[in-house]
Every structure is written in C-alpha cells, then in structure tokens.
PDB file of C-alpha atoms in Angstrom:
ATOM      1  CA  UNK A   1       0.000   0.000   0.000  1.00 95.00           C
ATOM      2  CA  UNK A   2       1.456   3.335  -1.068  1.00 96.00           C
ATOM      3  CA  UNK A   3       0.122   6.786  -0.262  1.00 97.00           C
ATOM      4  CA  UNK A   4       0.107   8.411  -3.714  1.00 97.00           C
ATOM      5  CA  UNK A   5      -0.435  12.184  -3.691  1.00 95.00           C
ATOM      6  CA  UNK A   6      -3.707  13.059  -5.393  1.00 94.00           C
ATOM      7  CA  UNK A   7      -4.869   9.421  -5.369  1.00 95.00           C
ATOM      8  CA  UNK A   8      -4.739   8.300  -1.736  1.00 95.00           C
ATOM      9  CA  UNK A   9      -3.696   4.813  -0.698  1.00 97.00           C
ATOM     10  CA  UNK A  10      -3.046   2.565  -3.699  1.00 97.00           C
ATOM     11  CA  UNK A  11      -1.963  -1.074  -3.819  1.00 96.00           C
ATOM     12  CA  UNK A  12       1.255  -1.263  -5.833  1.00 97.00           C
ATOM     13  CA  UNK A  13       3.208  -4.385  -6.756  1.00 97.00           C
ATOM     14  CA  UNK A  14       6.981  -4.233  -7.057  1.00 97.00           C
ATOM     15  CA  UNK A  15       8.769  -6.832  -9.166  1.00 97.00           C
ATOM     16  CA  UNK A  16      12.200  -7.403 -10.688  1.00 96.00           C
ATOM     17  CA  UNK A  17      13.051  -8.488 -14.223  1.00 94.00           C
ATOM     18  CA  UNK A  18      16.478  -6.924 -14.731  1.00 93.00           C
ATOM     19  CA  UNK A  19      15.297  -3.735 -13.014  1.00 95.00           C
ATOM     20  CA  UNK A  20      12.735  -3.035 -10.313  1.00 97.00           C
ATOM     21  CA  UNK A  21       9.375  -1.610 -11.391  1.00 98.00           C
ATOM     22  CA  UNK A  22       6.211  -0.596  -9.569  1.00 98.00           C
ATOM     23  CA  UNK A  23       3.065  -1.987 -11.190  1.00 98.00           C
ATOM     24  CA  UNK A  24      -0.396  -0.503 -10.808  1.00 98.00           C
ATOM     25  CA  UNK A  25      -3.563  -0.556 -12.870  1.00 97.00           C
ATOM     26  CA  UNK A  26      -4.099   2.849 -14.497  1.00 97.00           C
ATOM     27  CA  UNK A  27      -7.743   2.525 -13.493  1.00 97.00           C
ATOM     28  CA  UNK A  28      -6.759   2.764  -9.808  1.00 97.00           C
ATOM     29  CA  UNK A  29      -5.405   6.212 -10.676  1.00 97.00           C
ATOM     30  CA  UNK A  30      -8.552   7.231 -12.539  1.00 96.00           C
ATOM     31  CA  UNK A  31      -7.126   6.664 -16.028  1.00 97.00           C
ATOM     32  CA  UNK A  32      -7.865   4.362 -18.952  1.00 97.00           C
ATOM     33  CA  UNK A  33      -4.575   2.946 -20.272  1.00 96.00           C
ATOM     34  CA  UNK A  34      -5.890   2.855 -23.851  1.00 94.00           C
ATOM     35  CA  UNK A  35      -7.591   6.256 -24.125  1.00 95.00           C
ATOM     36  CA  UNK A  36      -5.824   8.572 -21.664  1.00 96.00           C
ATOM     37  CA  UNK A  37      -3.365  11.144 -22.959  1.00 96.00           C
ATOM     38  CA  UNK A  38       0.231   9.958 -22.695  1.00 95.00           C
ATOM     39  CA  UNK A  39       1.124  13.053 -20.625  1.00 96.00           C
ATOM     40  CA  UNK A  40      -1.555  12.145 -18.066  1.00 97.00           C
ATOM     41  CA  UNK A  41      -0.238   8.566 -17.856  1.00 97.00           C
ATOM     42  CA  UNK A  42       3.341   9.842 -17.465  1.00 97.00           C
ATOM     43  CA  UNK A  43       2.328  12.241 -14.696  1.00 97.00           C
ATOM     44  CA  UNK A  44       0.446   9.516 -12.811  1.00 97.00           C
ATOM     45  CA  UNK A  45       3.271   6.986 -13.184  1.00 97.00           C
ATOM     46  CA  UNK A  46       5.852   9.531 -12.052  1.00 97.00           C
ATOM     47  CA  UNK A  47       3.773  10.318  -8.970  1.00 97.00           C
ATOM     48  CA  UNK A  48       3.671   6.596  -8.125  1.00 98.00           C
ATOM     49  CA  UNK A  49       7.428   6.263  -8.675  1.00 97.00           C
ATOM     50  CA  UNK A  50       8.205   9.161  -6.344  1.00 97.00           C
ATOM     51  CA  UNK A  51       5.769   7.865  -3.702  1.00 97.00           C
ATOM     52  CA  UNK A  52       7.313   4.378  -3.754  1.00 97.00           C
ATOM     53  CA  UNK A  53      10.841   5.792  -3.569  1.00 97.00           C
ATOM     54  CA  UNK A  54       9.871   7.944  -0.571  1.00 97.00           C
ATOM     55  CA  UNK A  55       8.038   5.182   1.313  1.00 96.00           C
ATOM     56  CA  UNK A  56       9.967   1.973   0.598  1.00 94.00           C
ATOM     57  CA  UNK A  57      13.534   0.759   0.532  1.00 95.00           C
ATOM     58  CA  UNK A  58      14.189  -1.705  -2.266  1.00 95.00           C
ATOM     59  CA  UNK A  59      16.698  -4.480  -1.711  1.00 93.00           C
ATOM     60  CA  UNK A  60      18.401  -6.672  -4.289  1.00 94.00           C
ATOM     61  CA  UNK A  61      19.704 -10.014  -2.966  1.00 90.00           C
ATOM     62  CA  UNK A  62      22.992  -9.891  -4.882  1.00 92.00           C
ATOM     63  CA  UNK A  63      23.833  -6.316  -5.818  1.00 92.00           C
ATOM     64  CA  UNK A  64      23.202  -3.085  -3.960  1.00 92.00           C
ATOM     65  CA  UNK A  65      23.792  -1.283  -7.292  1.00 92.00           C
ATOM     66  CA  UNK A  66      20.512  -2.763  -8.577  1.00 93.00           C
ATOM     67  CA  UNK A  67      18.511  -1.906  -5.441  1.00 94.00           C
ATOM     68  CA  UNK A  68      16.454   0.985  -6.797  1.00 94.00           C
ATOM     69  CA  UNK A  69      13.114   1.553  -8.470  1.00 96.00           C
ATOM     70  CA  UNK A  70      13.691   2.166 -12.180  1.00 96.00           C
ATOM     71  CA  UNK A  71      10.134   3.229 -12.972  1.00 97.00           C
ATOM     72  CA  UNK A  72       6.429   2.538 -12.895  1.00 98.00           C
ATOM     73  CA  UNK A  73       4.430   0.464 -15.335  1.00 98.00           C
ATOM     74  CA  UNK A  74       0.758   1.328 -15.565  1.00 98.00           C
ATOM     75  CA  UNK A  75      -1.366  -1.584 -16.770  1.00 97.00           C
ATOM     76  CA  UNK A  76      -4.867  -2.276 -18.005  1.00 97.00           C
ATOM     77  CA  UNK A  77      -5.368  -4.416 -14.892  1.00 95.00           C
ATOM     78  CA  UNK A  78      -5.879  -7.572 -16.949  1.00 95.00           C
ATOM     79  CA  UNK A  79      -3.397  -9.758 -15.120  1.00 93.00           C
ATOM     80  CA  UNK A  80      -5.318 -13.051 -15.268  1.00 93.00           C
ATOM     81  CA  UNK A  81      -4.198 -15.198 -18.192  1.00 93.00           C
ATOM     82  CA  UNK A  82      -5.859 -14.741 -21.554  1.00 93.00           C
ATOM     83  CA  UNK A  83      -4.619 -15.169 -25.119  1.00 93.00           C
ATOM     84  CA  UNK A  84      -5.348 -11.475 -25.753  1.00 95.00           C
ATOM     85  CA  UNK A  85      -2.494  -9.055 -25.005  1.00 97.00           C
ATOM     86  CA  UNK A  86      -2.532  -7.081 -21.795  1.00 96.00           C
ATOM     87  CA  UNK A  87      -1.660  -3.408 -22.316  1.00 96.00           C
ATOM     88  CA  UNK A  88       0.807  -1.260 -20.389  1.00 96.00           C
ATOM     89  CA  UNK A  89       2.958   1.846 -20.503  1.00 97.00           C
ATOM     90  CA  UNK A  90       6.408   1.965 -18.948  1.00 96.00           C
ATOM     91  CA  UNK A  91       7.584   5.297 -17.530  1.00 97.00           C
ATOM     92  CA  UNK A  92      11.200   5.094 -16.392  1.00 95.00           C
ATOM     93  CA  UNK A  93      14.230   7.187 -15.430  1.00 90.00           C
ATOM     94  CA  UNK A  94      13.421  10.882 -15.954  1.00 89.00           C
ATOM     95  CA  UNK A  95       9.847  10.471 -17.216  1.00 92.00           C
ATOM     96  CA  UNK A  96      10.954   8.626 -20.334  1.00 92.00           C
ATOM     97  CA  UNK A  97       8.358   6.446 -22.065  1.00 95.00           C
ATOM     98  CA  UNK A  98       9.358   3.158 -23.654  1.00 91.00           C
ATOM     99  CA  UNK A  99       7.978   2.668 -27.174  1.00 90.00           C
ATOM    100  CA  UNK A 100       7.773  -1.066 -26.523  1.00 89.00           C
ATOM    101  CA  UNK A 101       6.125  -3.004 -23.706  1.00 87.00           C
ATOM    102  CA  UNK A 102       9.664  -2.967 -22.144  1.00 89.00           C
ATOM    103  CA  UNK A 103      11.823  -6.094 -21.987  1.00 91.00           C
ATOM    104  CA  UNK A 104      12.803  -5.901 -18.335  1.00 93.00           C
ATOM    105  CA  UNK A 105       9.291  -4.729 -17.474  1.00 94.00           C
ATOM    106  CA  UNK A 106       7.671  -7.651 -19.284  1.00 95.00           C
ATOM    107  CA  UNK A 107      10.073 -10.006 -17.508  1.00 95.00           C
ATOM    108  CA  UNK A 108       9.128  -8.484 -14.151  1.00 96.00           C
ATOM    109  CA  UNK A 109       5.432  -8.628 -14.981  1.00 96.00           C
ATOM    110  CA  UNK A 110       5.698 -12.306 -15.969  1.00 96.00           C
ATOM    111  CA  UNK A 111       7.481 -13.050 -12.680  1.00 95.00           C
ATOM    112  CA  UNK A 112       4.768 -11.180 -10.781  1.00 96.00           C
ATOM    113  CA  UNK A 113       1.919 -12.943 -12.579  1.00 96.00           C
ATOM    114  CA  UNK A 114       3.592 -16.313 -12.032  1.00 96.00           C
ATOM    115  CA  UNK A 115       4.141 -15.522  -8.335  1.00 94.00           C
ATOM    116  CA  UNK A 116       0.454 -14.620  -7.947  1.00 96.00           C
ATOM    117  CA  UNK A 117      -0.610 -17.883  -9.621  1.00 96.00           C
ATOM    118  CA  UNK A 118      -2.029 -16.068 -12.665  1.00 96.00           C
ATOM    119  CA  UNK A 119       0.418 -17.620 -15.116  1.00 95.00           C
ATOM    120  CA  UNK A 120       1.743 -21.174 -15.305  1.00 95.00           C
ATOM    121  CA  UNK A 121       5.230 -22.244 -16.322  1.00 95.00           C
ATOM    122  CA  UNK A 122       5.664 -22.163 -20.125  1.00 96.00           C
ATOM    123  CA  UNK A 123       2.323 -20.396 -20.634  1.00 96.00           C
ATOM    124  CA  UNK A 124       2.936 -17.675 -23.240  1.00 96.00           C
ATOM    125  CA  UNK A 125       1.522 -14.234 -22.467  1.00 96.00           C
ATOM    126  CA  UNK A 126       1.391 -11.204 -24.789  1.00 97.00           C
ATOM    127  CA  UNK A 127       2.051  -7.632 -23.648  1.00 96.00           C
ATOM    128  CA  UNK A 128       1.148  -4.559 -25.733  1.00 96.00           C
ATOM    129  CA  UNK A 129       2.472  -1.003 -25.543  1.00 94.00           C
ATOM    130  CA  UNK A 130      -0.292   1.561 -25.091  1.00 94.00           C
ATOM    131  CA  UNK A 131       1.727   4.132 -27.028  1.00 92.00           C
ATOM    132  CA  UNK A 132       2.749   2.227 -30.176  1.00 93.00           C
ATOM    133  CA  UNK A 133       0.772  -1.010 -30.105  1.00 93.00           C
ATOM    134  CA  UNK A 134       3.949  -3.096 -30.352  1.00 95.00           C
ATOM    135  CA  UNK A 135       3.656  -6.526 -28.745  1.00 96.00           C
ATOM    136  CA  UNK A 136       6.135  -8.658 -26.800  1.00 95.00           C
ATOM    137  CA  UNK A 137       5.504 -12.222 -25.692  1.00 95.00           C
ATOM    138  CA  UNK A 138       7.083 -14.075 -22.847  1.00 95.00           C
ATOM    139  CA  UNK A 139       6.721 -16.942 -20.426  1.00 96.00           C
ATOM    140  CA  UNK A 140       8.034 -18.158 -17.090  1.00 95.00           C
ATOM    141  CA  UNK A 141      10.334 -21.105 -17.802  1.00 94.00           C
ATOM    142  CA  UNK A 142      11.467 -22.137 -14.338  1.00 86.00           C
ATOM    143  CA  UNK A 143      11.121 -21.219 -10.708  1.00 79.00           C
ATOM    144  CA  UNK A 144      14.205 -19.991  -8.884  1.00 74.00           C
ATOM    145  CA  UNK A 145      14.542 -21.030  -5.290  1.00 64.00           C
TER     146      UNK A 145
END
C-alpha cells in the first residue's frame, strides 16, 4: 500500500526483471490505459514512482547497485491469463516512455503474474504497448529457489 499524492492509498506491486518496477492498474489512478493522454499517464506513473521511492527501501539479494526503483508500469489491470495481449505503458528514469512493452518490465510482470498464480510455467503471455501497439511475448520457464 502506497500513499500516492492526489490518489490516496493505492496497492502497488513491485517486481524485478532486470530492473525493479512498480506496477499498478491505471484505473486505480482514474485513467484508462488505452484512451488517456500519454502526458496524463506519465504524470500519474511519475507520482507513483516518487511515492514508492519515498516510502519503501528496495533491496536486491545480490547487488546493492541494482537496489532501486527504475520506474512505474501502468497496466490495463488484466493480469489473469488470456490469449489477448494485456496493455501497459512503462515510464522510467526521468519520465521517459518506452515505445515497446519494455523487456525488463515484461520479464518483471511475468514473474509477478507467475508468483500470484495467474500464469503457469511455459504459458505464453502477450504484452502490448499503449503508445505504439507493439507486442512482446514471454513466459516463465522455471522457478528460482
């Protein structure tokens, strides 16, 4: 639970896939991932990023250099498995927007969905960028202990 200025308390997931990202449904911030203006999505994601950074310390098990939040990925909230792509926008670093669904972000989102029991091993999931419509696919291939 993160206190996000202008939005109140919001449940945010944090996952790692080469970088740490905060994940939240755009709807929880009053936005539609597919129809909202990119600037509005960027502003909302940046507010979440700053709130998480102020309220949580991120730890990486092997490297302190990787122990930071790289950005926020706003989603369409469709985390349960379906053959249809789930849509997101990745806002990272200094309010930069990835044209793609984001490789490390997709990896983190797959790990998160697998951890929540929403995706099985070797089940292929598609992820679409809200800005360009480009699609990445991925799957969880093994569980690390």
